Coordinates of C-alpha atoms in Angstrom, one line a residue:
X1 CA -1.2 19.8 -3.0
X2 CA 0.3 16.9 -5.0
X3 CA -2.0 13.7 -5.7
X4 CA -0.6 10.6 -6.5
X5 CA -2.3 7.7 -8.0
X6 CA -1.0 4.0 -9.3
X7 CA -2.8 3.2 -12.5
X8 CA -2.5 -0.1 -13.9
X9 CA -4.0 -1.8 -17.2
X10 CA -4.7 -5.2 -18.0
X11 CA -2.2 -6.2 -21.3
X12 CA -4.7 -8.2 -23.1
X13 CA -8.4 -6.0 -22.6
X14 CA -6.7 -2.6 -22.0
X15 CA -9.3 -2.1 -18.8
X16 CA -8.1 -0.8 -15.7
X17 CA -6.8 -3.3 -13.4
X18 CA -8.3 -3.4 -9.8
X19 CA -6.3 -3.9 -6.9
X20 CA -8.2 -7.3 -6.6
X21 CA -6.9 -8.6 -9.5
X22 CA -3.4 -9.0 -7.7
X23 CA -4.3 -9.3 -4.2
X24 CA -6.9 -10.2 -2.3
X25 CA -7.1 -8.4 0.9
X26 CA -9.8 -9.4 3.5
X27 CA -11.3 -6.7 6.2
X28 CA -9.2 -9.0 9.1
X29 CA -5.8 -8.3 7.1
X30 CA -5.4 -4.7 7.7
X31 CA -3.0 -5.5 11.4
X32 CA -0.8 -7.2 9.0
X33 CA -0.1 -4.9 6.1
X34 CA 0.1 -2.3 8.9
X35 CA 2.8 -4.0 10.9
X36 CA 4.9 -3.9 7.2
X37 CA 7.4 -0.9 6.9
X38 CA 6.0 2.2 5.2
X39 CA 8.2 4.1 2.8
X40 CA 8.6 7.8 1.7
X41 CA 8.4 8.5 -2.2
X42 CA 12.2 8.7 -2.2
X43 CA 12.5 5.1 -1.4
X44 CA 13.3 5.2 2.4
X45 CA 11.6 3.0 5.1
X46 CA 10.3 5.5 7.6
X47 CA 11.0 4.9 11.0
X48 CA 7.5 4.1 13.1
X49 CA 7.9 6.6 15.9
X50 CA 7.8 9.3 13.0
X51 CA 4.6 7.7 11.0
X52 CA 1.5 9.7 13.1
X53 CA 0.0 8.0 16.0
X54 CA -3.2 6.5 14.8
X55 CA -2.2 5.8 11.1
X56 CA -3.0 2.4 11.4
X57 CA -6.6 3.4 11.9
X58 CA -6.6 5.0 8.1
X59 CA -8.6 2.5 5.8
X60 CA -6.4 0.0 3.7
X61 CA -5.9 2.0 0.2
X62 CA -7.1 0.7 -2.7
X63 CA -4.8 2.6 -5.0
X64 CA -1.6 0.8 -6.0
X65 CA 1.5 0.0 -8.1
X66 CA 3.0 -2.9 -9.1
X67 CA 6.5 -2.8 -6.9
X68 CA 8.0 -5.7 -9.5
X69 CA 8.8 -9.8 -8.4
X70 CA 5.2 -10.3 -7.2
X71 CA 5.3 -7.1 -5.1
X72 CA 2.3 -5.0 -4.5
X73 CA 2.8 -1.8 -3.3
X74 CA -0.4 0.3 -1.5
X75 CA 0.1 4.2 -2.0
X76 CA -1.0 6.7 0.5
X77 CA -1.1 10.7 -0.1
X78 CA 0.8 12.9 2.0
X79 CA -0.6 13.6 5.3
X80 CA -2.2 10.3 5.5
X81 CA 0.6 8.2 7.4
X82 CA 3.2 10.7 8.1
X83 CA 4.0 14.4 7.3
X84 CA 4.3 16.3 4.3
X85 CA 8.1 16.2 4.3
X86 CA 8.0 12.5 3.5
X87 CA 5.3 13.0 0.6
X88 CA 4.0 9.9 -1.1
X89 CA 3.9 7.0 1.2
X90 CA 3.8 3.3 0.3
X91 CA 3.5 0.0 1.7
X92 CA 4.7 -2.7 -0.1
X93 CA 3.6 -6.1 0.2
X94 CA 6.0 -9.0 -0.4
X95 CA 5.3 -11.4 -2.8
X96 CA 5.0 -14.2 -0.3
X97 CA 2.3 -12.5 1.5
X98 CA 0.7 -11.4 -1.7
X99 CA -0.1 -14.8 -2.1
X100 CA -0.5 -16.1 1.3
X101 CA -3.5 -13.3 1.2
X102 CA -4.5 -14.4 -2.1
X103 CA -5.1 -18.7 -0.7
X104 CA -6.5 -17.4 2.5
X105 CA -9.0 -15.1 0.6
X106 CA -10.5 -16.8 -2.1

């Protein structure tokens, strides 16, 4: 079973980076990020009615990429959101909400 995981390091201390150190996500934010398109590994938005029923219920992940231009992207194993066919999933958070989350949650 394949395991993906975004791994990011801070330039100047060479320390992981934490998700919080580009967005700030607060508990009442998940409805949001959840209403965003999710995306298979190959790149493709994945139509809702094929993402499984309760998959907004899944906890927000806290493992992550940097999706480029201010982009945050949240990475979810297979069998989390959708089926195995669409491996990887993502959701990517624009840069504008990126830091529309970051002012609102300090």
């Amino acid at each position: 079973m394949p395991h993906y995981r975004g791994v990011t390091y801070s330039k100047d201390t060479g320390e992981r980076a934490s998700i919080r150190d580009f967005v700030r996500i607060g508990s009442d934010d998940a409805w949001r990020i959840y209403n965003l398109p999710v995306f298979s590994l190959s790149g493709k938005e994945i139509p809702k009615y094929k993402l499984f029923r309760d998959y907004a219920n899944e906890p927000l992940s806290g493992n992550f990429y940097l999706a480029g231009h201010g982009q945050v992207a949240l990475i979810y194993q297979p069998y989390q959101l959708a089926a195995f066919v669409y491996g990887m999933t993502s959701i990517i958070l624009p840069a504008s909400l990126v830091e529309e989350l970051n002012e609102k949650n300090p």
